[in-house]
mmCIF file with all atom_site columns, C-alpha atoms in Angstrom:
data_model
loop_
_atom_site.group_PDB
_atom_site.id
_atom_site.type_symbol
_atom_site.label_atom_id
_atom_site.label_alt_id
_atom_site.label_comp_id
_atom_site.label_asym_id
_atom_site.label_entity_id
_atom_site.label_seq_id
_atom_site.pdbx_PDB_ins_code
_atom_site.Cartn_x
_atom_site.Cartn_y
_atom_site.Cartn_z
_atom_site.occupancy
_atom_site.B_iso_or_equiv
_atom_site.pdbx_formal_charge
_atom_site.auth_seq_id
_atom_site.auth_comp_id
_atom_site.auth_asym_id
_atom_site.auth_atom_id
_atom_site.pdbx_PDB_model_num
ATOM 1   C CA . MET R 1 1   ? -29.597 1.277   -27.514 1.00 55.00 ? 17  MET R CA 1
ATOM 2   C CA . ALA R 1 2   ? -27.009 -1.098  -26.051 1.00 59.00 ? 18  ALA R CA 1
ATOM 3   C CA . LYS R 1 3   ? -24.528 -2.766  -28.328 1.00 63.00 ? 19  LYS R CA 1
ATOM 4   C CA . VAL R 1 4   ? -24.947 -6.523  -28.385 1.00 59.00 ? 20  VAL R CA 1
ATOM 5   C CA . THR R 1 5   ? -22.051 -8.694  -29.468 1.00 59.00 ? 21  THR R CA 1
ATOM 6   C CA . TYR R 1 6   ? -22.599 -12.317 -30.291 1.00 60.00 ? 22  TYR R CA 1
ATOM 7   C CA . ILE R 1 7   ? -19.686 -14.594 -29.673 1.00 57.00 ? 23  ILE R CA 1
ATOM 8   C CA . SER R 1 8   ? -19.765 -17.626 -31.839 1.00 64.00 ? 24  SER R CA 1
ATOM 9   C CA . THR R 1 9   ? -16.374 -19.299 -31.855 1.00 73.00 ? 25  THR R CA 1
ATOM 10  C CA . PRO R 1 10  ? -14.551 -20.859 -28.898 1.00 73.00 ? 26  PRO R CA 1
ATOM 11  C CA . THR R 1 11  ? -11.581 -18.559 -29.562 1.00 80.00 ? 27  THR R CA 1
ATOM 12  C CA . GLN R 1 12  ? -13.807 -15.481 -29.331 1.00 78.00 ? 28  GLN R CA 1
ATOM 13  C CA . LYS R 1 13  ? -15.335 -16.813 -26.104 1.00 80.00 ? 29  LYS R CA 1
ATOM 14  C CA . GLN R 1 14  ? -11.873 -17.361 -24.628 1.00 82.00 ? 30  GLN R CA 1
ATOM 15  C CA . GLN R 1 15  ? -10.753 -13.895 -25.700 1.00 81.00 ? 31  GLN R CA 1
ATOM 16  C CA . ALA R 1 16  ? -13.856 -12.315 -24.141 1.00 81.00 ? 32  ALA R CA 1
ATOM 17  C CA . LYS R 1 17  ? -13.268 -14.245 -20.914 1.00 83.00 ? 33  LYS R CA 1
ATOM 18  C CA . GLU R 1 18  ? -9.600  -13.168 -20.811 1.00 80.00 ? 34  GLU R CA 1
ATOM 19  C CA . GLN R 1 19  ? -10.542 -9.556  -21.497 1.00 81.00 ? 35  GLN R CA 1
ATOM 20  C CA . ALA R 1 20  ? -13.110 -9.589  -18.677 1.00 81.00 ? 36  ALA R CA 1
ATOM 21  C CA . GLU R 1 21  ? -10.518 -11.124 -16.316 1.00 76.00 ? 37  GLU R CA 1
ATOM 22  C CA . PHE R 1 22  ? -7.951  -8.496  -17.362 1.00 69.00 ? 38  PHE R CA 1
ATOM 23  C CA . LYS R 1 23  ? -10.404 -5.668  -16.632 1.00 76.00 ? 39  LYS R CA 1
ATOM 24  C CA . ARG R 1 24  ? -11.241 -7.184  -13.233 1.00 76.00 ? 40  ARG R CA 1
ATOM 25  C CA . LYS R 1 25  ? -7.548  -7.434  -12.310 1.00 68.00 ? 41  LYS R CA 1
ATOM 26  C CA . GLN R 1 26  ? -6.984  -3.888  -13.540 1.00 65.00 ? 42  GLN R CA 1
ATOM 27  C CA . ARG R 1 27  ? -9.750  -2.635  -11.196 1.00 71.00 ? 43  ARG R CA 1
ATOM 28  C CA . GLU R 1 28  ? -8.198  -4.588  -8.294  1.00 65.00 ? 44  GLU R CA 1
ATOM 29  C CA . LEU R 1 29  ? -4.809  -3.021  -9.021  1.00 57.00 ? 45  LEU R CA 1
ATOM 30  C CA . GLU R 1 30  ? -6.344  0.461   -9.024  1.00 64.00 ? 46  GLU R CA 1
ATOM 31  C CA . ASP R 1 31  ? -8.018  -0.302  -5.690  1.00 61.00 ? 47  ASP R CA 1
ATOM 32  C CA . CYS R 1 32  ? -4.644  -1.406  -4.272  1.00 51.00 ? 48  CYS R CA 1
ATOM 33  C CA . ARG R 1 33  ? -3.014  1.796   -5.531  1.00 55.00 ? 49  ARG R CA 1
ATOM 34  C CA . ASP R 1 34  ? -5.741  3.869   -3.911  1.00 60.00 ? 50  ASP R CA 1
ATOM 35  C CA . LEU R 1 35  ? -5.279  1.976   -0.654  1.00 54.00 ? 51  LEU R CA 1
ATOM 36  C CA . ARG R 1 36  ? -1.495  2.461   -0.814  1.00 56.00 ? 52  ARG R CA 1
ATOM 37  C CA . ASP R 1 37  ? -1.961  6.174   -1.470  1.00 69.00 ? 53  ASP R CA 1
ATOM 38  C CA . ASP R 1 38  ? -4.369  6.379   1.485   1.00 84.00 ? 54  ASP R CA 1
ATOM 39  C CA . THR R 1 39  ? -1.848  4.561   3.673   1.00 83.00 ? 55  THR R CA 1
ATOM 40  C CA . MET R 1 40  ? 0.961   6.887   2.607   1.00 85.00 ? 56  MET R CA 1
ATOM 41  C CA . SER R 1 41  ? -1.246  9.926   3.171   1.00 85.00 ? 57  SER R CA 1
ATOM 42  C CA . ALA R 1 42  ? -2.171  8.671   6.633   1.00 86.00 ? 58  ALA R CA 1
ATOM 43  C CA . ALA R 1 43  ? 1.509   8.185   7.494   1.00 88.00 ? 59  ALA R CA 1
ATOM 44  C CA . LYS R 1 44  ? 2.426   11.669  6.241   1.00 87.00 ? 60  LYS R CA 1
ATOM 45  C CA . ALA R 1 45  ? -0.494  13.221  8.111   1.00 87.00 ? 61  ALA R CA 1
ATOM 46  C CA . GLY R 1 46  ? 0.539   11.387  11.289  1.00 87.00 ? 62  GLY R CA 1
ATOM 47  C CA . VAL R 1 47  ? 4.077   12.763  11.062  1.00 88.00 ? 63  VAL R CA 1
ATOM 48  C CA . ALA R 1 48  ? 2.789   16.284  10.478  1.00 88.00 ? 64  ALA R CA 1
ATOM 49  C CA . ALA R 1 49  ? 0.409   15.992  13.433  1.00 87.00 ? 65  ALA R CA 1
ATOM 50  C CA . GLY R 1 50  ? 3.162   14.544  15.630  1.00 87.00 ? 66  GLY R CA 1
ATOM 51  C CA . ARG R 1 51  ? 5.531   17.389  14.823  1.00 86.00 ? 67  ARG R CA 1
ATOM 52  C CA . LEU R 1 52  ? 2.838   19.973  15.440  1.00 86.00 ? 68  LEU R CA 1
ATOM 53  C CA . LEU R 1 53  ? 1.877   18.403  18.764  1.00 85.00 ? 69  LEU R CA 1
ATOM 54  C CA . THR R 1 54  ? 5.528   18.301  19.801  1.00 83.00 ? 70  THR R CA 1
ATOM 55  C CA . ARG R 1 55  ? 5.898   21.976  18.976  1.00 83.00 ? 71  ARG R CA 1
ATOM 56  C CA . PHE R 1 56  ? 3.054   22.756  21.385  1.00 82.00 ? 72  PHE R CA 1
ATOM 57  C CA . GLY R 1 57  ? 4.403   20.505  24.134  1.00 83.00 ? 73  GLY R CA 1
ATOM 58  C CA . GLU R 1 58  ? 1.808   17.744  23.700  1.00 85.00 ? 74  GLU R CA 1
ATOM 59  C CA . HIS R 1 59  ? 4.359   14.928  23.827  1.00 86.00 ? 75  HIS R CA 1
ATOM 60  C CA . ASP R 1 60  ? 1.948   12.099  24.663  1.00 89.00 ? 76  ASP R CA 1
ATOM 61  C CA . GLY R 1 61  ? -0.296  13.042  21.743  1.00 87.00 ? 77  GLY R CA 1
ATOM 62  C CA . ALA R 1 62  ? 2.731   13.333  19.480  1.00 87.00 ? 78  ALA R CA 1
ATOM 63  C CA . LEU R 1 63  ? 3.945   9.852   20.424  1.00 92.00 ? 79  LEU R CA 1
ATOM 64  C CA . GLU R 1 64  ? 0.483   8.431   19.792  1.00 91.00 ? 80  GLU R CA 1
ATOM 65  C CA . SER R 1 65  ? 0.248   10.129  16.406  1.00 89.00 ? 81  SER R CA 1
ATOM 66  C CA . LEU R 1 66  ? 3.762   9.094   15.376  1.00 92.00 ? 82  LEU R CA 1
ATOM 67  C CA . THR R 1 67  ? 3.192   5.501   16.499  1.00 93.00 ? 83  THR R CA 1
ATOM 68  C CA . ALA R 1 68  ? 0.073   5.328   14.318  1.00 92.00 ? 84  ALA R CA 1
ATOM 69  C CA . ALA R 1 69  ? 2.006   6.907   11.433  1.00 91.00 ? 85  ALA R CA 1
ATOM 70  C CA . ALA R 1 70  ? 4.752   4.297   11.822  1.00 93.00 ? 86  ALA R CA 1
ATOM 71  C CA . SER R 1 71  ? 2.264   1.447   11.642  1.00 92.00 ? 87  SER R CA 1
ATOM 72  C CA . GLU R 1 72  ? 0.802   2.977   8.448   1.00 90.00 ? 88  GLU R CA 1
ATOM 73  C CA . ALA R 1 73  ? 4.258   3.527   6.921   1.00 91.00 ? 89  ALA R CA 1
ATOM 74  C CA . ARG R 1 74  ? 5.211   -0.097  7.578   1.00 90.00 ? 90  ARG R CA 1
ATOM 75  C CA . LYS R 1 75  ? 2.339   -1.136  5.291   1.00 88.00 ? 91  LYS R CA 1
ATOM 76  C CA . THR R 1 76  ? 4.260   0.338   2.341   1.00 83.00 ? 92  THR R CA 1
ATOM 77  C CA . PRO R 1 77  ? 7.837   -0.932  2.884   1.00 76.00 ? 93  PRO R CA 1
ATOM 78  C CA . ASP R 1 78  ? 8.726   -0.174  -0.744  1.00 80.00 ? 94  ASP R CA 1
ATOM 79  C CA . HIS R 1 79  ? 8.688   3.539   0.190   1.00 84.00 ? 95  HIS R CA 1
ATOM 80  C CA . VAL R 1 80  ? 11.870  3.570   2.262   1.00 84.00 ? 96  VAL R CA 1
ATOM 81  C CA . GLY R 1 81  ? 12.027  7.364   2.328   1.00 85.00 ? 97  GLY R CA 1
ATOM 82  C CA . LEU R 1 82  ? 8.621   7.649   3.966   1.00 88.00 ? 98  LEU R CA 1
ATOM 83  C CA . LEU R 1 83  ? 9.379   4.841   6.412   1.00 90.00 ? 99  LEU R CA 1
ATOM 84  C CA . THR R 1 84  ? 12.691  6.393   7.465   1.00 89.00 ? 100 THR R CA 1
ATOM 85  C CA . GLU R 1 85  ? 11.086  9.826   7.862   1.00 90.00 ? 101 GLU R CA 1
ATOM 86  C CA . VAL R 1 86  ? 8.302   8.465   10.060  1.00 92.00 ? 102 VAL R CA 1
ATOM 87  C CA . LEU R 1 87  ? 10.584  6.235   12.142  1.00 92.00 ? 103 LEU R CA 1
ATOM 88  C CA . HIS R 1 88  ? 13.100  9.058   12.572  1.00 90.00 ? 104 HIS R CA 1
ATOM 89  C CA . ALA R 1 89  ? 10.384  11.347  13.943  1.00 92.00 ? 105 ALA R CA 1
ATOM 90  C CA . LEU R 1 90  ? 9.044   8.568   16.179  1.00 93.00 ? 106 LEU R CA 1
ATOM 91  C CA . GLY R 1 91  ? 12.476  7.559   17.459  1.00 91.00 ? 107 GLY R CA 1
ATOM 92  C CA . THR R 1 92  ? 13.399  11.161  18.214  1.00 88.00 ? 108 THR R CA 1
ATOM 93  C CA . ALA R 1 93  ? 10.147  11.709  20.105  1.00 90.00 ? 109 ALA R CA 1
ATOM 94  C CA . GLN R 1 94  ? 10.620  8.469   22.046  1.00 90.00 ? 110 GLN R CA 1
ATOM 95  C CA . ALA R 1 95  ? 14.224  9.308   22.925  1.00 84.00 ? 111 ALA R CA 1
ATOM 96  C CA . ASN R 1 96  ? 13.285  12.843  23.990  1.00 82.00 ? 112 ASN R CA 1
ATOM 97  C CA . SER R 1 97  ? 10.610  11.413  26.267  1.00 84.00 ? 113 SER R CA 1
ATOM 98  C CA . GLY R 1 98  ? 13.231  9.214   27.934  1.00 82.00 ? 114 GLY R CA 1
ATOM 99  C CA . SER R 1 99  ? 12.087  5.932   26.436  1.00 85.00 ? 115 SER R CA 1
ATOM 100 C CA . ASP R 1 100 ? 14.711  3.312   25.607  1.00 83.00 ? 116 ASP R CA 1
ATOM 101 C CA . ALA R 1 101 ? 12.587  2.375   22.583  1.00 90.00 ? 117 ALA R CA 1
ATOM 102 C CA . GLY R 1 102 ? 13.718  5.607   20.926  1.00 86.00 ? 118 GLY R CA 1
ATOM 103 C CA . ILE R 1 103 ? 17.297  4.424   20.505  1.00 86.00 ? 119 ILE R CA 1
ATOM 104 C CA . ALA R 1 104 ? 16.106  1.093   19.072  1.00 90.00 ? 120 ALA R CA 1
ATOM 105 C CA . THR R 1 105 ? 13.843  2.919   16.612  1.00 91.00 ? 121 THR R CA 1
ATOM 106 C CA . LEU R 1 106 ? 16.662  5.250   15.573  1.00 88.00 ? 122 LEU R CA 1
ATOM 107 C CA . ASP R 1 107 ? 18.955  2.242   15.117  1.00 89.00 ? 123 ASP R CA 1
ATOM 108 C CA . GLU R 1 108 ? 16.337  0.810   12.752  1.00 91.00 ? 124 GLU R CA 1
ATOM 109 C CA . VAL R 1 109 ? 16.344  4.085   10.801  1.00 88.00 ? 125 VAL R CA 1
ATOM 110 C CA . ILE R 1 110 ? 20.145  3.965   10.548  1.00 89.00 ? 126 ILE R CA 1
ATOM 111 C CA . ALA R 1 111 ? 19.968  0.393   9.220   1.00 90.00 ? 127 ALA R CA 1
ATOM 112 C CA . LEU R 1 112 ? 17.302  1.377   6.673   1.00 87.00 ? 128 LEU R CA 1
ATOM 113 C CA . ALA R 1 113 ? 19.379  4.340   5.532   1.00 84.00 ? 129 ALA R CA 1
ATOM 114 C CA . LYS R 1 114 ? 22.477  2.177   5.101   1.00 87.00 ? 130 LYS R CA 1
ATOM 115 C CA . ARG R 1 115 ? 20.508  -0.455  3.171   1.00 84.00 ? 131 ARG R CA 1
ATOM 116 C CA . GLY R 1 116 ? 19.172  2.306   0.925   1.00 80.00 ? 132 GLY R CA 1
ATOM 117 C CA . GLY R 1 117 ? 22.668  3.627   0.231   1.00 83.00 ? 133 GLY R CA 1
ATOM 118 C CA . MET R 1 118 ? 22.128  6.818   2.244   1.00 79.00 ? 134 MET R CA 1
ATOM 119 C CA . PHE R 1 119 ? 25.436  6.560   4.072   1.00 81.00 ? 135 PHE R CA 1
ATOM 120 C CA . GLU R 1 120 ? 25.833  10.266  4.845   1.00 84.00 ? 136 GLU R CA 1
ATOM 121 C CA . ALA R 1 121 ? 22.354  10.432  6.360   1.00 79.00 ? 137 ALA R CA 1
ATOM 122 C CA . ALA R 1 122 ? 23.061  7.285   8.374   1.00 81.00 ? 138 ALA R CA 1
ATOM 123 C CA . ALA R 1 123 ? 26.326  8.747   9.676   1.00 85.00 ? 139 ALA R CA 1
ATOM 124 C CA . ALA R 1 124 ? 24.637  12.041  10.620  1.00 84.00 ? 140 ALA R CA 1
ATOM 125 C CA . LEU R 1 125 ? 21.875  10.217  12.471  1.00 83.00 ? 141 LEU R CA 1
ATOM 126 C CA . GLN R 1 126 ? 24.395  7.978   14.207  1.00 86.00 ? 142 GLN R CA 1
ATOM 127 C CA . ALA R 1 127 ? 26.192  11.122  15.415  1.00 86.00 ? 143 ALA R CA 1
ATOM 128 C CA . GLN R 1 128 ? 22.874  12.464  16.789  1.00 81.00 ? 144 GLN R CA 1
ATOM 129 C CA . VAL R 1 129 ? 22.197  9.186   18.596  1.00 81.00 ? 145 VAL R CA 1
ATOM 130 C CA . ASP R 1 130 ? 25.713  9.147   20.044  1.00 83.00 ? 146 ASP R CA 1
ATOM 131 C CA . GLU R 1 131 ? 25.308  12.748  21.234  1.00 84.00 ? 147 GLU R CA 1
ATOM 132 C CA . HIS R 1 132 ? 21.959  11.900  22.823  1.00 74.00 ? 148 HIS R CA 1
ATOM 133 C CA . LEU R 1 133 ? 23.495  8.927   24.620  1.00 77.00 ? 149 LEU R CA 1
ATOM 134 C CA . ASP R 1 134 ? 26.482  11.012  25.771  1.00 79.00 ? 150 ASP R CA 1
ATOM 135 C CA . ASN R 1 135 ? 24.137  13.676  27.151  1.00 76.00 ? 151 ASN R CA 1
ATOM 136 C CA . ALA R 1 136 ? 22.064  11.008  28.909  1.00 71.00 ? 152 ALA R CA 1
ATOM 137 C CA . VAL R 1 137 ? 25.207  9.560   30.508  1.00 71.00 ? 153 VAL R CA 1
ATOM 138 C CA . LYS R 1 138 ? 26.386  13.022  31.601  1.00 69.00 ? 154 LYS R CA 1
ATOM 139 C CA . GLU R 1 139 ? 22.945  13.811  33.025  1.00 70.00 ? 155 GLU R CA 1
ATOM 140 C CA . ASN R 1 140 ? 22.893  10.490  34.877  1.00 66.00 ? 156 ASN R CA 1
ATOM 141 C CA . GLU R 1 141 ? 26.387  11.130  36.286  1.00 60.00 ? 157 GLU R CA 1
ATOM 142 C CA . TYR R 1 142 ? 25.270  14.597  37.397  1.00 54.00 ? 158 TYR R CA 1
ATOM 143 C CA . HIS R 1 143 ? 22.233  13.142  39.180  1.00 54.00 ? 159 HIS R CA 1
ATOM 144 C CA . GLU R 1 144 ? 24.415  10.531  40.881  1.00 55.00 ? 160 GLU R CA 1
ATOM 145 C CA . LEU R 1 145 ? 26.868  13.237  41.943  1.00 51.00 ? 161 LEU R CA 1
ATOM 146 C CA . VAL R 1 146 ? 24.079  15.427  43.368  1.00 52.00 ? 162 VAL R CA 1
ATOM 147 C CA . THR R 1 147 ? 22.536  12.441  45.152  1.00 55.00 ? 163 THR R CA 1
ATOM 148 C CA . TRP R 1 148 ? 25.840  11.545  46.844  1.00 55.00 ? 164 TRP R CA 1
ATOM 149 C CA . ASN R 1 149 ? 26.492  15.101  48.044  1.00 48.00 ? 165 ASN R CA 1
#
């Protein structure tokens, strides 16, 4: 048999109303946590899929997967580590495919790392970007040299 509680005083009514509101807000918070966890899982899965596709030479599929992962990771900006991981993978894939967007994405990762106090990681990534740009310049000079001869 169900328990029936009779509320007789205005204070008891107010307390019951506040308790019901608290429980409703608690359920909403749990739903938000579940959604955040789903978003984070989707971002992590996208990075894993992107790396796997890259390993098998499916660069277009990898870019698509990493782009989707980046949009999911941006929904949880409080998780800087996840966002930097996803954007680093995306920027690397973009740069390796010859897209100028890759350097911009990697610059964003460097800025995020610096803001998060990860100065060594930012410096290491900056060195990778500089090396990539140097190689691109050398390759371009080589192509110009071959074209002129």
